[in-house]
Amino acid sequence: MASQVLPLELIDKCIGSRIWVVMKSEREFTGTLLGFDDFVNMVLEDVTEYEMTPQGTKKTKLGQTLLNGNNICMLIPGSDGPES
């Protein structure tokens, strides 16, 4: 029988690893997860932001970024985002 893994445990295991964060808006972020809190507010470093626009995908490189947990739709551990 598989042991139960709680969502925050899974995110905790991702600290120091690459993660792909899909927001509720037309934005996605990839970066290295530095930390998070109980509200799943996340701090990422070495970040690429992908913004989906009618003209195509706009890429922006960022240093450290704080993402508000209320706006996060989905987390994909170990992924470098929409281009991988």
Coordinates of C-alpha atoms in Angstrom, one line a residue:
M1 CA 0.0 0.0 0.0
A2 CA 1.4 3.4 -1.0
S3 CA 2.0 5.8 1.9
Q4 CA -0.1 9.0 1.8
V5 CA 1.7 12.2 0.8
L6 CA 0.1 15.5 1.7
P7 CA 0.3 18.4 -0.7
L8 CA 2.5 20.5 1.4
E9 CA 4.9 17.5 2.0
L10 CA 5.2 17.2 -1.8
I11 CA 6.0 20.9 -2.2
D12 CA 8.5 20.6 0.7
K13 CA 10.3 17.9 -1.2
C14 CA 10.6 20.2 -4.2
I15 CA 12.7 22.9 -2.3
G16 CA 15.9 23.4 -4.1
S17 CA 14.5 21.8 -7.3
R18 CA 13.1 23.2 -10.5
I19 CA 9.3 23.8 -10.5
W20 CA 6.8 25.0 -13.1
V21 CA 4.0 27.1 -11.6
V22 CA 0.8 27.7 -13.7
M23 CA -1.2 30.7 -12.5
K24 CA -4.9 31.4 -12.7
S25 CA -4.1 34.2 -15.1
E26 CA -2.3 33.9 -18.5
R27 CA 1.0 33.6 -16.7
E28 CA 3.3 30.7 -16.0
F29 CA 6.6 30.7 -14.1
T30 CA 9.6 28.3 -13.9
G31 CA 12.3 28.5 -11.4
T32 CA 14.1 27.0 -8.4
L33 CA 11.8 26.7 -5.4
L34 CA 13.5 28.4 -2.4
G35 CA 10.6 28.2 0.0
F36 CA 6.8 28.5 0.7
D37 CA 4.4 29.0 3.6
D38 CA 1.1 27.5 4.7
F39 CA -0.7 29.6 2.1
V40 CA 1.5 28.3 -0.7
N41 CA 3.0 31.7 -1.2
M42 CA 6.2 30.7 -3.0
V43 CA 9.7 32.2 -3.4
L44 CA 11.4 31.2 -6.6
E45 CA 14.9 32.1 -8.0
D46 CA 16.4 32.0 -11.5
V47 CA 12.9 32.5 -12.8
T48 CA 11.5 32.7 -16.3
E49 CA 8.0 34.2 -16.7
Y50 CA 5.8 33.1 -19.6
E51 CA 2.9 35.4 -20.4
M52 CA 0.4 34.2 -23.0
T53 CA -0.7 37.1 -25.2
P54 CA -2.6 37.2 -28.5
Q55 CA 0.7 37.8 -30.2
G56 CA 2.3 34.7 -28.7
T57 CA 4.2 33.8 -25.6
K58 CA 6.3 36.6 -24.0
K59 CA 9.3 35.4 -22.0
T60 CA 10.8 37.5 -19.2
K61 CA 13.9 36.5 -17.1
L62 CA 13.6 37.4 -13.4
G63 CA 15.8 37.0 -10.4
Q64 CA 13.9 36.2 -7.2
T65 CA 10.1 36.2 -7.3
L66 CA 7.4 35.9 -4.7
L67 CA 4.2 34.3 -6.0
N68 CA 0.9 34.7 -4.2
G69 CA -0.6 31.3 -3.4
N70 CA -4.1 32.6 -4.1
N71 CA -3.3 33.0 -7.7
I72 CA -1.6 29.6 -8.3
C73 CA -3.6 27.1 -10.3
M74 CA -1.1 24.2 -10.7
L75 CA 2.4 23.1 -9.7
I76 CA 4.5 20.7 -11.8
P77 CA 7.6 19.6 -9.9
G78 CA 10.8 18.9 -11.8
S79 CA 9.7 20.7 -15.0
D80 CA 11.2 23.6 -16.8
G81 CA 7.9 24.8 -18.1
P82 CA 6.0 25.0 -21.3
E83 CA 9.0 24.7 -23.6
S84 CA 10.4 21.4 -22.1

